[in-house]
Each structure stands twice: as structure tokens, then as C-alpha cells.
Short mmCIF file of N, CA, C and O in Angstrom, two decimals:
data_model
loop_
_atom_site.label_atom_id
_atom_site.label_comp_id
_atom_site.label_asym_id
_atom_site.label_seq_id
_atom_site.Cartn_x
_atom_site.Cartn_y
_atom_site.Cartn_z
N MET A 481 -137.06 122.95 26.61
CA MET A 481 -137.09 122.34 25.04
C MET A 481 -135.93 120.91 25.65
O MET A 481 -135.66 120.58 26.85
N PRO A 482 -136.34 120.00 25.11
CA PRO A 482 -135.89 118.95 25.29
C PRO A 482 -134.42 118.68 25.90
O PRO A 482 -133.86 118.38 24.93
N ILE A 483 -133.96 119.39 26.98
CA ILE A 483 -132.85 118.85 27.42
C ILE A 483 -132.36 118.00 28.65
O ILE A 483 -133.24 118.26 30.06
N ALA A 484 -131.73 116.94 28.87
CA ALA A 484 -131.18 116.84 29.96
C ALA A 484 -132.67 116.32 30.78
O ALA A 484 -133.19 115.82 30.25
N ARG A 485 -132.62 116.12 32.11
CA ARG A 485 -133.47 115.73 33.09
C ARG A 485 -135.09 116.42 32.23
O ARG A 485 -135.97 114.96 32.25
N PHE A 486 -135.16 117.39 31.81
CA PHE A 486 -136.51 118.06 31.12
C PHE A 486 -136.83 116.77 29.81
O PHE A 486 -138.47 116.55 29.64
N ALA A 487 -135.53 116.35 29.10
CA ALA A 487 -135.92 115.74 27.74
C ALA A 487 -136.42 114.16 28.55
O ALA A 487 -137.11 113.41 27.58
N ASP A 488 -135.54 113.74 29.53
CA ASP A 488 -136.70 112.46 29.74
C ASP A 488 -137.75 112.44 30.26
O ASP A 488 -138.16 111.74 29.73
N TRP A 489 -138.14 113.70 31.32
CA TRP A 489 -139.34 113.36 31.61
C TRP A 489 -140.35 113.78 29.78
O TRP A 489 -141.38 112.96 29.87
N LEU A 490 -139.77 114.30 29.06
CA LEU A 490 -140.69 114.65 27.85
C LEU A 490 -141.37 113.12 27.30
O LEU A 490 -142.02 113.19 26.57
N ARG A 491 -139.91 112.72 26.79
CA ARG A 491 -140.18 110.96 26.78
C ARG A 491 -141.27 110.36 27.34
O ARG A 491 -141.95 109.70 26.49
N ARG A 492 -141.26 110.45 28.61
CA ARG A 492 -142.01 109.17 29.12
C ARG A 492 -143.35 109.98 29.43
O ARG A 492 -144.29 109.23 28.80
N ALA A 493 -143.76 110.97 28.93
CA ALA A 493 -144.72 112.14 29.22
C ALA A 493 -145.59 111.62 27.55
O ALA A 493 -146.66 111.48 27.60
N ALA A 494 -144.47 111.32 26.60
CA ALA A 494 -144.72 110.56 25.83
C ALA A 494 -145.33 112.00 24.84
O ALA A 494 -146.21 113.15 25.38
N PHE A 495 -145.48 111.16 23.21
CA PHE A 495 -146.59 112.37 22.36
C PHE A 495 -147.91 112.50 22.62
O PHE A 495 -148.20 110.93 22.91
N ASN A 496 -148.49 113.57 22.57
CA ASN A 496 -150.10 113.77 22.86
C ASN A 496 -150.63 113.36 22.00
O ASN A 496 -150.66 115.32 21.68
N PRO A 497 -151.48 113.11 20.72
CA PRO A 497 -152.22 113.75 19.21
C PRO A 497 -152.93 114.96 19.58
O PRO A 497 -153.12 115.17 18.81
N ALA A 498 -153.69 115.31 21.42
CA ALA A 498 -154.56 116.21 21.26
C ALA A 498 -154.08 117.35 21.13
O ALA A 498 -154.39 118.46 21.21
N THR A 499 -152.55 117.62 21.32
CA THR A 499 -152.25 118.93 21.25
C THR A 499 -151.92 119.53 20.14
O THR A 499 -152.11 120.60 19.55
N VAL A 500 -151.80 118.18 18.49
CA VAL A 500 -151.79 118.85 17.53
C VAL A 500 -152.67 119.81 16.88
O VAL A 500 -152.36 120.55 16.39
N PRO A 501 -153.81 119.48 17.17
CA PRO A 501 -154.88 120.98 16.29
C PRO A 501 -154.24 122.36 17.52
O PRO A 501 -154.23 123.47 16.34
N GLY A 502 -153.79 122.42 18.14
CA GLY A 502 -153.49 123.77 19.02
C GLY A 502 -152.07 124.12 18.66
O GLY A 502 -151.64 125.44 19.16
N LEU A 503 -150.85 123.28 17.89
CA LEU A 503 -149.76 123.90 17.73
C LEU A 503 -149.99 125.03 16.98
O LEU A 503 -150.19 125.08 15.99
N MET A 504 -149.19 125.89 17.40
CA MET A 504 -148.59 127.31 16.22
C MET A 504 -148.27 127.35 15.11
O MET A 504 -148.49 127.97 14.14
N CYS A 505 -147.23 125.86 15.16
CA CYS A 505 -146.60 126.23 13.99
C CYS A 505 -147.68 125.64 12.57
O CYS A 505 -147.43 125.63 11.60
N ARG A 506 -148.83 125.02 13.11
CA ARG A 506 -149.92 124.35 12.18
C ARG A 506 -150.80 125.75 11.42
O ARG A 506 -150.99 125.54 10.34
N SER A 507 -150.55 127.20 12.32
CA SER A 507 -151.48 128.20 11.61
C SER A 507 -149.91 129.32 11.58
O SER A 507 -150.47 130.57 11.01
N LEU A 508 -148.94 129.65 11.86
CA LEU A 508 -148.65 130.52 12.09
C LEU A 508 -146.71 130.32 11.64
O LEU A 508 -146.62 129.08 11.27
N VAL A 509 -146.24 131.11 11.21
CA VAL A 509 -145.07 131.09 10.58
C VAL A 509 -144.45 132.13 11.39
O VAL A 509 -144.74 133.25 11.68
N SER A 510 -142.35 131.24 11.89
CA SER A 510 -141.28 132.39 12.14
C SER A 510 -140.71 133.10 11.17
O SER A 510 -140.38 132.60 10.59
N VAL A 511 -140.75 135.10 11.24
CA VAL A 511 -139.82 134.96 10.11
C VAL A 511 -138.24 135.61 11.13
O VAL A 511 -138.43 136.36 11.89
N GLY A 512 -137.32 135.31 10.14
CA GLY A 512 -135.95 135.37 10.89
C GLY A 512 -136.03 137.01 10.27
O GLY A 512 -136.18 137.94 9.44
N TYR A 513 -134.91 137.46 11.19
CA TYR A 513 -134.16 138.93 11.03
C TYR A 513 -133.65 138.76 9.39
O TYR A 513 -134.13 140.98 9.06
N ASP A 514 -133.49 138.49 8.41
CA ASP A 514 -133.13 138.53 7.30
C ASP A 514 -134.44 138.24 6.35
O ASP A 514 -134.21 137.87 5.26
N GLY A 515 -135.37 138.02 6.77
CA GLY A 515 -136.46 137.73 6.30
C GLY A 515 -136.86 136.48 6.22
O GLY A 515 -137.83 135.29 5.41
N ARG A 516 -136.38 135.31 5.94
CA ARG A 516 -136.20 133.81 6.09
C ARG A 516 -137.99 133.20 6.71
O ARG A 516 -137.73 133.95 7.98
N LEU A 517 -138.18 132.13 6.64
CA LEU A 517 -139.45 131.57 7.06
C LEU A 517 -139.05 130.27 7.57
O LEU A 517 -138.29 129.53 7.26
N TYR A 518 -139.66 130.34 8.93
CA TYR A 518 -139.54 129.10 9.42
C TYR A 518 -140.77 128.05 10.35
O TYR A 518 -141.64 129.37 10.24
N ASP A 519 -141.09 127.08 10.74
CA ASP A 519 -141.90 127.07 11.35
C ASP A 519 -142.43 127.64 12.85
O ASP A 519 -143.41 127.21 12.50
N CYS A 520 -141.68 128.01 13.35
CA CYS A 520 -141.65 128.00 14.68
C CYS A 520 -140.20 128.70 15.00
O CYS A 520 -139.63 128.32 14.48
N ASP A 521 -140.42 128.91 15.86
CA ASP A 521 -139.17 129.87 16.79
C ASP A 521 -137.79 128.79 16.76
O ASP A 521 -136.69 129.03 16.77
N PHE A 522 -138.61 127.71 17.76
CA PHE A 522 -137.65 126.96 17.58
C PHE A 522 -136.66 126.19 16.32
O PHE A 522 -135.45 126.16 16.83
N ASN A 523 -137.57 126.17 15.44
CA ASN A 523 -136.96 125.53 14.23
C ASN A 523 -136.09 126.78 13.54
O ASN A 523 -134.85 126.48 13.01
N GLN A 524 -136.72 128.06 13.70
CA GLN A 524 -135.56 128.93 13.53
C GLN A 524 -134.18 129.10 14.34
O GLN A 524 -133.13 129.43 14.02
N MET A 525 -134.09 129.12 15.97
CA MET A 525 -132.84 128.67 16.30
C MET A 525 -131.90 127.43 16.05
O MET A 525 -130.72 127.82 16.15
N LEU A 526 -132.44 126.85 15.33
CA LEU A 526 -132.21 125.47 14.88
C LEU A 526 -131.53 125.42 13.41
O LEU A 526 -131.38 124.89 12.72
N GLU A 527 -131.55 126.62 12.68
CA GLU A 527 -132.46 126.82 11.16
C GLU A 527 -132.47 125.47 10.67
O GLU A 527 -131.79 125.50 9.99
N LEU A 528 -133.40 125.59 10.68
CA LEU A 528 -133.93 124.25 10.00
C LEU A 528 -135.41 124.95 9.72
O LEU A 528 -136.62 125.11 10.05
N GLY A 529 -134.94 125.08 8.11
CA GLY A 529 -136.17 125.76 7.19
C GLY A 529 -137.33 125.04 6.94
O GLY A 529 -137.25 124.16 7.53
N LEU A 530 -138.32 125.93 6.27
CA LEU A 530 -139.47 125.57 5.83
C LEU A 530 -139.29 124.01 4.45
O LEU A 530 -138.17 124.08 4.27
N GLU A 531 -140.42 123.26 4.09
CA GLU A 531 -140.45 122.32 3.62
C GLU A 531 -139.34 122.63 2.25
O GLU A 531 -139.69 123.58 1.70
N GLU A 532 -139.18 121.79 1.21
CA GLU A 532 -138.54 122.44 0.04
C GLU A 532 -139.77 122.30 -0.94
O GLU A 532 -140.56 121.90 -0.97
N GLY A 533 -139.41 123.63 -1.31
CA GLY A 533 -140.18 123.75 -2.38
C GLY A 533 -141.57 124.72 -2.08
O GLY A 533 -142.33 125.29 -2.68
N ARG A 534 -141.38 125.26 -0.38
CA ARG A 534 -142.48 126.38 -0.02
C ARG A 534 -141.76 127.71 0.06
O ARG A 534 -140.35 127.66 -0.73
N PRO A 535 -142.56 128.62 0.28
CA PRO A 535 -141.51 129.82 0.14
C PRO A 535 -140.27 129.90 1.08
O PRO A 535 -140.68 129.50 2.41
N ALA A 536 -139.70 130.60 1.04
CA ALA A 536 -138.53 130.34 1.75
C ALA A 536 -138.38 131.88 2.82
O ALA A 536 -137.63 132.08 3.54
N HIS A 537 -138.81 132.73 1.89
CA HIS A 537 -138.18 134.35 2.30
C HIS A 537 -139.45 134.75 2.47
O HIS A 537 -140.61 134.55 1.55
N ILE A 538 -139.76 136.19 3.34
CA ILE A 538 -140.75 136.78 3.54
C ILE A 538 -141.12 137.54 2.07
O ILE A 538 -142.43 137.56 1.74
N ARG A 539 -140.63 137.58 1.30
CA ARG A 539 -140.06 138.27 -0.15
C ARG A 539 -141.80 136.86 -0.97
O ARG A 539 -142.24 137.42 -2.24
N GLU A 540 -141.04 135.96 -1.02
CA GLU A 540 -141.99 134.79 -1.30
C GLU A 540 -143.54 134.48 -0.63
O GLU A 540 -144.26 133.37 -1.03
N PHE A 541 -143.62 134.91 0.28
CA PHE A 541 -144.75 134.61 0.99
C PHE A 541 -146.05 134.54 0.85
O PHE A 541 -146.23 135.17 -0.60
N ASP A 542 -146.61 133.11 0.81
CA ASP A 542 -147.82 133.15 -0.27
C ASP A 542 -148.24 132.15 1.09
O ASP A 542 -148.43 130.78 1.13
N ARG A 543 -149.56 132.74 1.17
CA ARG A 543 -150.78 132.35 2.26
C ARG A 543 -151.03 130.33 2.16
O ARG A 543 -151.04 129.55 2.52
N ALA A 544 -151.30 129.65 0.54
CA ALA A 544 -152.31 129.14 0.25
C ALA A 544 -151.29 127.80 0.10
O ALA A 544 -151.00 126.92 0.78
N ARG A 545 -150.14 127.93 -0.05
CA ARG A 545 -148.79 127.51 -0.57
C ARG A 545 -148.16 127.26 1.30
O ARG A 545 -147.73 125.79 1.08
N LEU A 546 -147.91 128.18 1.65
CA LEU A 546 -147.88 127.81 3.18
C LEU A 546 -148.37 126.98 3.72
O LEU A 546 -148.23 126.12 4.95
N ALA A 547 -150.34 127.25 3.77
CA ALA A 547 -151.25 126.58 4.39
C ALA A 547 -150.93 125.01 4.29
O ALA A 547 -151.64 124.14 4.83
N GLU A 548 -150.45 124.49 3.29
CA GLU A 548 -150.14 123.38 2.54
C GLU A 548 -148.83 122.28 3.29
O GLU A 548 -148.07 121.21 2.79
N ARG A 549 -148.00 123.41 3.95
CA ARG A 549 -146.78 122.87 3.92
C ARG A 549 -146.65 121.09 4.83
O ARG A 549 -147.85 121.57 5.73
N ARG A 550 -145.91 120.90 4.71
CA ARG A 550 -145.39 119.96 6.04
C ARG A 550 -144.27 121.07 7.06
O ARG A 550 -143.43 120.84 6.59
N VAL A 551 -144.39 120.85 8.50
CA VAL A 551 -143.72 121.14 9.53
C VAL A 551 -142.54 120.65 9.56
O VAL A 551 -142.98 119.16 10.12
N SER A 552 -141.58 120.97 9.28
CA SER A 552 -140.35 120.02 10.11
C SER A 552 -140.50 120.07 11.14
O SER A 552 -140.44 121.02 12.43
N THR A 553 -139.64 118.62 11.94
CA THR A 553 -140.51 118.08 13.39
C THR A 553 -138.83 117.13 13.03
O THR A 553 -138.22 116.97 12.74
N GLY A 554 -138.87 117.34 15.24
CA GLY A 554 -137.28 116.72 15.33
C GLY A 554 -137.97 116.54 16.71
O GLY A 554 -139.01 117.02 17.19
N GLU A 555 -136.65 116.33 17.45
CA GLU A 555 -137.30 115.82 18.83
C GLU A 555 -137.22 116.99 20.15
O GLU A 555 -137.89 116.77 20.94
N HIS A 556 -136.61 117.84 19.51
CA HIS A 556 -137.37 119.30 20.12
C HIS A 556 -139.11 119.28 20.50
O HIS A 556 -139.36 119.94 21.08
N CYS A 557 -139.49 119.06 19.41
CA CYS A 557 -141.06 119.28 19.19
C CYS A 557 -141.91 118.46 20.53
O CYS A 557 -142.74 118.90 20.43
N PHE A 558 -141.14 117.59 21.38
CA PHE A 558 -141.60 117.21 22.35
C PHE A 558 -142.43 118.16 24.01
O PHE A 558 -143.14 117.98 24.17
N GLY A 559 -140.89 119.45 23.08
CA GLY A 559 -141.76 120.54 24.13
C GLY A 559 -143.52 121.21 23.86
O GLY A 559 -143.73 121.46 25.03
N CYS A 560 -143.35 120.66 22.73
CA CYS A 560 -145.47 121.33 22.59
C CYS A 560 -145.96 120.25 22.11
O CYS A 560 -147.18 120.55 22.30
N THR A 561 -145.72 118.60 22.44
CA THR A 561 -146.39 118.23 21.60
C THR A 561 -146.40 116.94 23.17
O THR A 561 -147.19 115.99 22.97
N ALA A 562 -145.92 116.39 24.27
CA ALA A 562 -145.59 115.64 25.07
C ALA A 562 -146.91 116.46 26.23
O ALA A 562 -146.59 117.65 26.50
N GLY A 563 -147.45 115.41 27.03
CA GLY A 563 -148.29 115.61 28.06
C GLY A 563 -149.27 116.74 27.77
O GLY A 563 -150.00 116.19 26.93
N ALA A 564 -149.85 117.56 28.62
CA ALA A 564 -150.52 118.74 28.21
C ALA A 564 -150.47 119.43 27.11
O ALA A 564 -150.87 120.60 26.47
N GLY A 565 -148.88 119.14 26.16
CA GLY A 565 -148.77 120.27 25.37
C GLY A 565 -147.94 121.50 25.76
O GLY A 565 -148.66 122.01 27.09
N SER A 566 -148.09 122.63 24.62
CA SER A 566 -147.42 123.71 25.87
C SER A 566 -147.64 125.13 24.30
O SER A 566 -147.26 124.53 23.32
N SER A 567 -148.00 126.21 24.54
CA SER A 567 -147.51 127.06 24.17
C SER A 567 -147.71 128.25 24.38
O SER A 567 -147.73 128.35 25.60
N CYS A 568 -147.92 129.44 23.70
CA CYS A 568 -147.71 130.44 24.10
C CYS A 568 -149.00 131.14 25.28
O CYS A 568 -148.96 131.77 26.10
N GLY A 569 -149.75 130.40 24.87
CA GLY A 569 -151.03 130.76 25.52
C GLY A 569 -151.38 130.16 26.73
O GLY A 569 -152.42 129.44 27.63
N GLY A 570 -150.24 128.72 27.02
CA GLY A 570 -150.66 127.63 27.95
C GLY A 570 -150.44 126.34 27.55
O GLY A 570 -150.15 126.18 26.28
N ALA A 571 -151.68 125.50 28.19
CA ALA A 571 -151.48 123.36 28.00
C ALA A 571 -152.53 124.13 26.66
O ALA A 571 -153.74 124.64 26.28
N LEU A 572 -152.04 123.13 26.03
CA LEU A 572 -153.48 122.53 25.01
C LEU A 572 -153.98 121.39 24.95
O LEU A 572 -155.08 121.85 24.35
N ALA A 573 -154.01 120.45 25.52
CA ALA A 573 -154.69 119.48 25.79
C ALA A 573 -154.72 119.06 27.44
O ALA A 573 -154.51 119.07 28.40
#
């Protein structure tokens, strides 16, 4: 994730729009040990929950409402969208 020298490299690599279609946060959610829902594992670690008005807990899971959500983003998103991108399956672009 974007810390120290790696953060500087990610800023230079810059956002690559070609990575967006393959981002895991666009089609998956992360579920915390307590059932709370997050856009991704990194948002979970930052306790950055889903967009207001969307299901916040696994008990409220609703595929249609989750599919329409706006993903919460931050500087840590450079880790997945800079350069060739990154996911559990490797490069995105």
C-alpha cells in the first residue's frame, strides 16, 4: 500500500483508468468478523464502511443495492489503480 518510497512511486505511476474495470471492489465486498460490509479489504482495515444508505451488515445483504453503490476511495487506492494495477490475480492492465 502507498507508504514511504512506495507511495512516491505510486504517485509517479499515477492513476491508470484502464485498471478500473478489473478492480475487485467493483464486484465484491469484504465482510468483517462482526458481519460489517466494506468495499475491499483495505477499506476494512481502515474501518471505512460502505456508502451511506447501503447495506452495512451481512444481515442486510442486498445484491441490487450493493451493485449500485459508490465505492469509498482514498490514497490507498493507488495500490490497485496505479501503473498496471494490482489485484489478487495480478496486474489489471
